[in-house]
Amino acid sequence: MATLLEKISDLNDLVLQGKSMEAFEKYYHEEVVMQENENQPTIGKSANRKREEEFYGAITEFRGAKPLKVTVGEGITMVEWHYDYTHKDWGIRNYTQISVQEWKNGQIIKEKFYYGA
């Protein structure tokens, strides 16, 4: 059975290969709850799939993503990412984000993203 470090490393690699939705299907639980900062969480895999597809569909230019740090704890992983892209609604975005994943039965059951405005 893969460790959480192996799972989060594979997930990150899929994102870097442009396979974010493949990573989502593989590693996210059917009951996943995802939340951006203190915004209302999005509940369930189908609602989050739609949210992810809308986000990736709105990127007009992708210049890069890089995992800077990865931390693994008891049922928890955290990744510090740096992103650089242009979004059709938000314009140029070049920032660092922390993603915290809570795992259940080998899949992410909760993920929260922390970043500046």
JSON list of C-alpha atoms in Angstrom, two decimals:
[
{"chain": "A", "resi": 1, "resn": "MET", "atom": "CA", "xyz": [0.00, 0.00, 0.00]},
{"chain": "A", "resi": 2, "resn": "ALA", "atom": "CA", "xyz": [1.38, 3.40, -0.97]},
{"chain": "A", "resi": 3, "resn": "THR", "atom": "CA", "xyz": [2.34, 5.81, 1.78]},
{"chain": "A", "resi": 4, "resn": "LEU", "atom": "CA", "xyz": [0.84, 9.30, 1.97]},
{"chain": "A", "resi": 5, "resn": "LEU", "atom": "CA", "xyz": [4.18, 10.70, 0.77]},
{"chain": "A", "resi": 6, "resn": "GLU", "atom": "CA", "xyz": [4.02, 8.45, -2.31]},
{"chain": "A", "resi": 7, "resn": "LYS", "atom": "CA", "xyz": [0.39, 9.40, -2.94]},
{"chain": "A", "resi": 8, "resn": "ILE", "atom": "CA", "xyz": [0.87, 13.18, -2.60]},
{"chain": "A", "resi": 9, "resn": "SER", "atom": "CA", "xyz": [4.06, 12.98, -4.71]},
{"chain": "A", "resi": 10, "resn": "ASP", "atom": "CA", "xyz": [2.17, 11.14, -7.46]},
{"chain": "A", "resi": 11, "resn": "LEU", "atom": "CA", "xyz": [-0.70, 13.64, -7.25]},
{"chain": "A", "resi": 12, "resn": "ASN", "atom": "CA", "xyz": [1.78, 16.55, -7.55]},
{"chain": "A", "resi": 13, "resn": "ASP", "atom": "CA", "xyz": [3.50, 14.86, -10.51]},
{"chain": "A", "resi": 14, "resn": "LEU", "atom": "CA", "xyz": [0.15, 14.44, -12.30]},
{"chain": "A", "resi": 15, "resn": "VAL", "atom": "CA", "xyz": [-0.61, 18.15, -11.76]},
{"chain": "A", "resi": 16, "resn": "LEU", "atom": "CA", "xyz": [2.82, 19.08, -13.17]},
{"chain": "A", "resi": 17, "resn": "GLN", "atom": "CA", "xyz": [2.13, 16.88, -16.23]},
{"chain": "A", "resi": 18, "resn": "GLY", "atom": "CA", "xyz": [-1.11, 18.78, -16.88]},
{"chain": "A", "resi": 19, "resn": "LYS", "atom": "CA", "xyz": [-3.22, 15.86, -15.63]},
{"chain": "A", "resi": 20, "resn": "SER", "atom": "CA", "xyz": [-4.98, 17.62, -12.75]},
{"chain": "A", "resi": 21, "resn": "MET", "atom": "CA", "xyz": [-8.36, 16.05, -13.48]},
{"chain": "A", "resi": 22, "resn": "GLU", "atom": "CA", "xyz": [-6.78, 12.58, -13.65]},
{"chain": "A", "resi": 23, "resn": "ALA", "atom": "CA", "xyz": [-5.25, 13.27, -10.21]},
{"chain": "A", "resi": 24, "resn": "PHE", "atom": "CA", "xyz": [-8.65, 14.44, -8.97]},
{"chain": "A", "resi": 25, "resn": "GLU", "atom": "CA", "xyz": [-10.37, 11.25, -10.12]},
{"chain": "A", "resi": 26, "resn": "LYS", "atom": "CA", "xyz": [-7.65, 9.03, -8.65]},
{"chain": "A", "resi": 27, "resn": "TYR", "atom": "CA", "xyz": [-7.07, 10.66, -5.27]},
{"chain": "A", "resi": 28, "resn": "TYR", "atom": "CA", "xyz": [-10.25, 12.45, -4.21]},
{"chain": "A", "resi": 29, "resn": "HIS", "atom": "CA", "xyz": [-12.97, 10.75, -2.13]},
{"chain": "A", "resi": 30, "resn": "GLU", "atom": "CA", "xyz": [-16.62, 10.75, -3.29]},
{"chain": "A", "resi": 31, "resn": "GLU", "atom": "CA", "xyz": [-17.52, 12.83, -0.20]},
{"chain": "A", "resi": 32, "resn": "VAL", "atom": "CA", "xyz": [-14.62, 15.28, -0.53]},
{"chain": "A", "resi": 33, "resn": "VAL", "atom": "CA", "xyz": [-15.04, 18.79, 0.90]},
{"chain": "A", "resi": 34, "resn": "MET", "atom": "CA", "xyz": [-12.87, 21.50, -0.70]},
{"chain": "A", "resi": 35, "resn": "GLN", "atom": "CA", "xyz": [-12.54, 25.05, 0.58]},
{"chain": "A", "resi": 36, "resn": "GLU", "atom": "CA", "xyz": [-10.73, 28.21, -0.58]},
{"chain": "A", "resi": 37, "resn": "ASN", "atom": "CA", "xyz": [-9.57, 30.27, 2.43]},
{"chain": "A", "resi": 38, "resn": "GLU", "atom": "CA", "xyz": [-12.70, 31.04, 4.50]},
{"chain": "A", "resi": 39, "resn": "ASN", "atom": "CA", "xyz": [-15.14, 30.82, 1.56]},
{"chain": "A", "resi": 40, "resn": "GLN", "atom": "CA", "xyz": [-18.08, 28.41, 1.64]},
{"chain": "A", "resi": 41, "resn": "PRO", "atom": "CA", "xyz": [-16.82, 24.84, 1.15]},
{"chain": "A", "resi": 42, "resn": "THR", "atom": "CA", "xyz": [-17.81, 22.83, -1.91]},
{"chain": "A", "resi": 43, "resn": "ILE", "atom": "CA", "xyz": [-19.16, 19.44, -0.85]},
{"chain": "A", "resi": 44, "resn": "GLY", "atom": "CA", "xyz": [-19.03, 16.17, -2.81]},
{"chain": "A", "resi": 45, "resn": "LYS", "atom": "CA", "xyz": [-16.91, 14.91, -5.67]},
{"chain": "A", "resi": 46, "resn": "SER", "atom": "CA", "xyz": [-19.32, 15.86, -8.47]},
{"chain": "A", "resi": 47, "resn": "ALA", "atom": "CA", "xyz": [-19.65, 19.48, -7.28]},
{"chain": "A", "resi": 48, "resn": "ASN", "atom": "CA", "xyz": [-15.88, 19.74, -6.84]},
{"chain": "A", "resi": 49, "resn": "ARG", "atom": "CA", "xyz": [-15.24, 18.14, -10.24]},
{"chain": "A", "resi": 50, "resn": "LYS", "atom": "CA", "xyz": [-17.38, 20.88, -11.82]},
{"chain": "A", "resi": 51, "resn": "ARG", "atom": "CA", "xyz": [-15.52, 23.56, -9.83]},
{"chain": "A", "resi": 52, "resn": "GLU", "atom": "CA", "xyz": [-12.14, 22.17, -10.90]},
{"chain": "A", "resi": 53, "resn": "GLU", "atom": "CA", "xyz": [-13.17, 21.92, -14.57]},
{"chain": "A", "resi": 54, "resn": "GLU", "atom": "CA", "xyz": [-14.43, 25.52, -14.53]},
{"chain": "A", "resi": 55, "resn": "PHE", "atom": "CA", "xyz": [-11.17, 26.72, -12.95]},
{"chain": "A", "resi": 56, "resn": "TYR", "atom": "CA", "xyz": [-8.90, 24.93, -15.44]},
{"chain": "A", "resi": 57, "resn": "GLY", "atom": "CA", "xyz": [-11.16, 25.93, -18.34]},
{"chain": "A", "resi": 58, "resn": "ALA", "atom": "CA", "xyz": [-10.75, 29.61, -17.40]},
{"chain": "A", "resi": 59, "resn": "ILE", "atom": "CA", "xyz": [-6.94, 29.60, -17.54]},
{"chain": "A", "resi": 60, "resn": "THR", "atom": "CA", "xyz": [-5.91, 31.41, -20.70]},
{"chain": "A", "resi": 61, "resn": "GLU", "atom": "CA", "xyz": [-2.14, 31.13, -20.25]},
{"chain": "A", "resi": 62, "resn": "PHE", "atom": "CA", "xyz": [-0.31, 28.71, -17.97]},
{"chain": "A", "resi": 63, "resn": "ARG", "atom": "CA", "xyz": [3.29, 29.69, -17.21]},
{"chain": "A", "resi": 64, "resn": "GLY", "atom": "CA", "xyz": [4.06, 27.27, -14.41]},
{"chain": "A", "resi": 65, "resn": "ALA", "atom": "CA", "xyz": [3.40, 25.49, -11.15]},
{"chain": "A", "resi": 66, "resn": "LYS", "atom": "CA", "xyz": [5.96, 24.22, -8.71]},
{"chain": "A", "resi": 67, "resn": "PRO", "atom": "CA", "xyz": [5.63, 22.36, -5.41]},
{"chain": "A", "resi": 68, "resn": "LEU", "atom": "CA", "xyz": [8.03, 24.15, -3.05]},
{"chain": "A", "resi": 69, "resn": "LYS", "atom": "CA", "xyz": [7.55, 22.06, 0.10]},
{"chain": "A", "resi": 70, "resn": "VAL", "atom": "CA", "xyz": [5.69, 18.86, 0.97]},
{"chain": "A", "resi": 71, "resn": "THR", "atom": "CA", "xyz": [4.87, 17.84, 4.53]},
{"chain": "A", "resi": 72, "resn": "VAL", "atom": "CA", "xyz": [3.31, 14.57, 5.66]},
{"chain": "A", "resi": 73, "resn": "GLY", "atom": "CA", "xyz": [1.71, 13.89, 9.05]},
{"chain": "A", "resi": 74, "resn": "GLU", "atom": "CA", "xyz": [-0.78, 11.43, 10.53]},
{"chain": "A", "resi": 75, "resn": "GLY", "atom": "CA", "xyz": [-3.52, 11.34, 7.87]},
{"chain": "A", "resi": 76, "resn": "ILE", "atom": "CA", "xyz": [-2.55, 14.83, 6.67]},
{"chain": "A", "resi": 77, "resn": "THR", "atom": "CA", "xyz": [-0.43, 16.18, 3.83]},
{"chain": "A", "resi": 78, "resn": "MET", "atom": "CA", "xyz": [0.46, 19.79, 3.07]},
{"chain": "A", "resi": 79, "resn": "VAL", "atom": "CA", "xyz": [1.93, 21.21, -0.11]},
{"chain": "A", "resi": 80, "resn": "GLU", "atom": "CA", "xyz": [3.27, 24.71, -0.66]},
{"chain": "A", "resi": 81, "resn": "TRP", "atom": "CA", "xyz": [2.77, 25.54, -4.34]},
{"chain": "A", "resi": 82, "resn": "HIS", "atom": "CA", "xyz": [3.85, 28.45, -6.47]},
{"chain": "A", "resi": 83, "resn": "TYR", "atom": "CA", "xyz": [1.52, 29.20, -9.38]},
{"chain": "A", "resi": 84, "resn": "ASP", "atom": "CA", "xyz": [1.89, 31.52, -12.37]},
{"chain": "A", "resi": 85, "resn": "TYR", "atom": "CA", "xyz": [-0.98, 31.76, -14.86]},
{"chain": "A", "resi": 86, "resn": "THR", "atom": "CA", "xyz": [-3.49, 34.10, -16.47]},
{"chain": "A", "resi": 87, "resn": "HIS", "atom": "CA", "xyz": [-7.18, 33.56, -15.70]},
{"chain": "A", "resi": 88, "resn": "LYS", "atom": "CA", "xyz": [-9.92, 34.97, -17.93]},
{"chain": "A", "resi": 89, "resn": "ASP", "atom": "CA", "xyz": [-11.70, 36.60, -14.95]},
{"chain": "A", "resi": 90, "resn": "TRP", "atom": "CA", "xyz": [-8.89, 37.24, -12.45]},
{"chain": "A", "resi": 91, "resn": "GLY", "atom": "CA", "xyz": [-6.09, 38.30, -14.82]},
{"chain": "A", "resi": 92, "resn": "ILE", "atom": "CA", "xyz": [-2.44, 37.51, -14.10]},
{"chain": "A", "resi": 93, "resn": "ARG", "atom": "CA", "xyz": [-1.99, 35.39, -10.98]},
{"chain": "A", "resi": 94, "resn": "ASN", "atom": "CA", "xyz": [1.50, 34.77, -9.60]},
{"chain": "A", "resi": 95, "resn": "TYR", "atom": "CA", "xyz": [1.33, 33.58, -5.99]},
{"chain": "A", "resi": 96, "resn": "THR", "atom": "CA", "xyz": [2.12, 30.96, -3.38]},
{"chain": "A", "resi": 97, "resn": "GLN", "atom": "CA", "xyz": [-0.61, 28.75, -1.94]},
{"chain": "A", "resi": 98, "resn": "ILE", "atom": "CA", "xyz": [-0.71, 26.18, 0.84]},
{"chain": "A", "resi": 99, "resn": "SER", "atom": "CA", "xyz": [-2.94, 23.16, 0.23]},
{"chain": "A", "resi": 100, "resn": "VAL", "atom": "CA", "xyz": [-3.82, 21.00, 3.24]},
{"chain": "A", "resi": 101, "resn": "GLN", "atom": "CA", "xyz": [-5.22, 17.53, 2.52]},
{"chain": "A", "resi": 102, "resn": "GLU", "atom": "CA", "xyz": [-6.93, 15.26, 5.04]},
{"chain": "A", "resi": 103, "resn": "TRP", "atom": "CA", "xyz": [-6.92, 11.60, 3.92]},
{"chain": "A", "resi": 104, "resn": "LYS", "atom": "CA", "xyz": [-9.45, 8.82, 4.57]},
{"chain": "A", "resi": 105, "resn": "ASN", "atom": "CA", "xyz": [-9.15, 5.29, 3.17]},
{"chain": "A", "resi": 106, "resn": "GLY", "atom": "CA", "xyz": [-6.32, 6.33, 0.84]},
{"chain": "A", "resi": 107, "resn": "GLN", "atom": "CA", "xyz": [-8.15, 9.32, -0.66]},
{"chain": "A", "resi": 108, "resn": "ILE", "atom": "CA", "xyz": [-8.49, 13.01, 0.12]},
{"chain": "A", "resi": 109, "resn": "ILE", "atom": "CA", "xyz": [-11.66, 13.62, 2.12]},
{"chain": "A", "resi": 110, "resn": "LYS", "atom": "CA", "xyz": [-11.01, 17.31, 2.83]},
{"chain": "A", "resi": 111, "resn": "GLU", "atom": "CA", "xyz": [-8.76, 19.90, 1.18]},
{"chain": "A", "resi": 112, "resn": "LYS", "atom": "CA", "xyz": [-8.37, 23.53, 2.13]},
{"chain": "A", "resi": 113, "resn": "PHE", "atom": "CA", "xyz": [-6.40, 26.13, 0.18]},
{"chain": "A", "resi": 114, "resn": "TYR", "atom": "CA", "xyz": [-4.73, 29.08, 1.91]},
{"chain": "A", "resi": 115, "resn": "TYR", "atom": "CA", "xyz": [-3.46, 32.04, -0.12]},
{"chain": "A", "resi": 116, "resn": "GLY", "atom": "CA", "xyz": [-3.36, 35.84, -0.12]},
{"chain": "A", "resi": 117, "resn": "ALA", "atom": "CA", "xyz": [-5.92, 37.91, -2.02]}
]
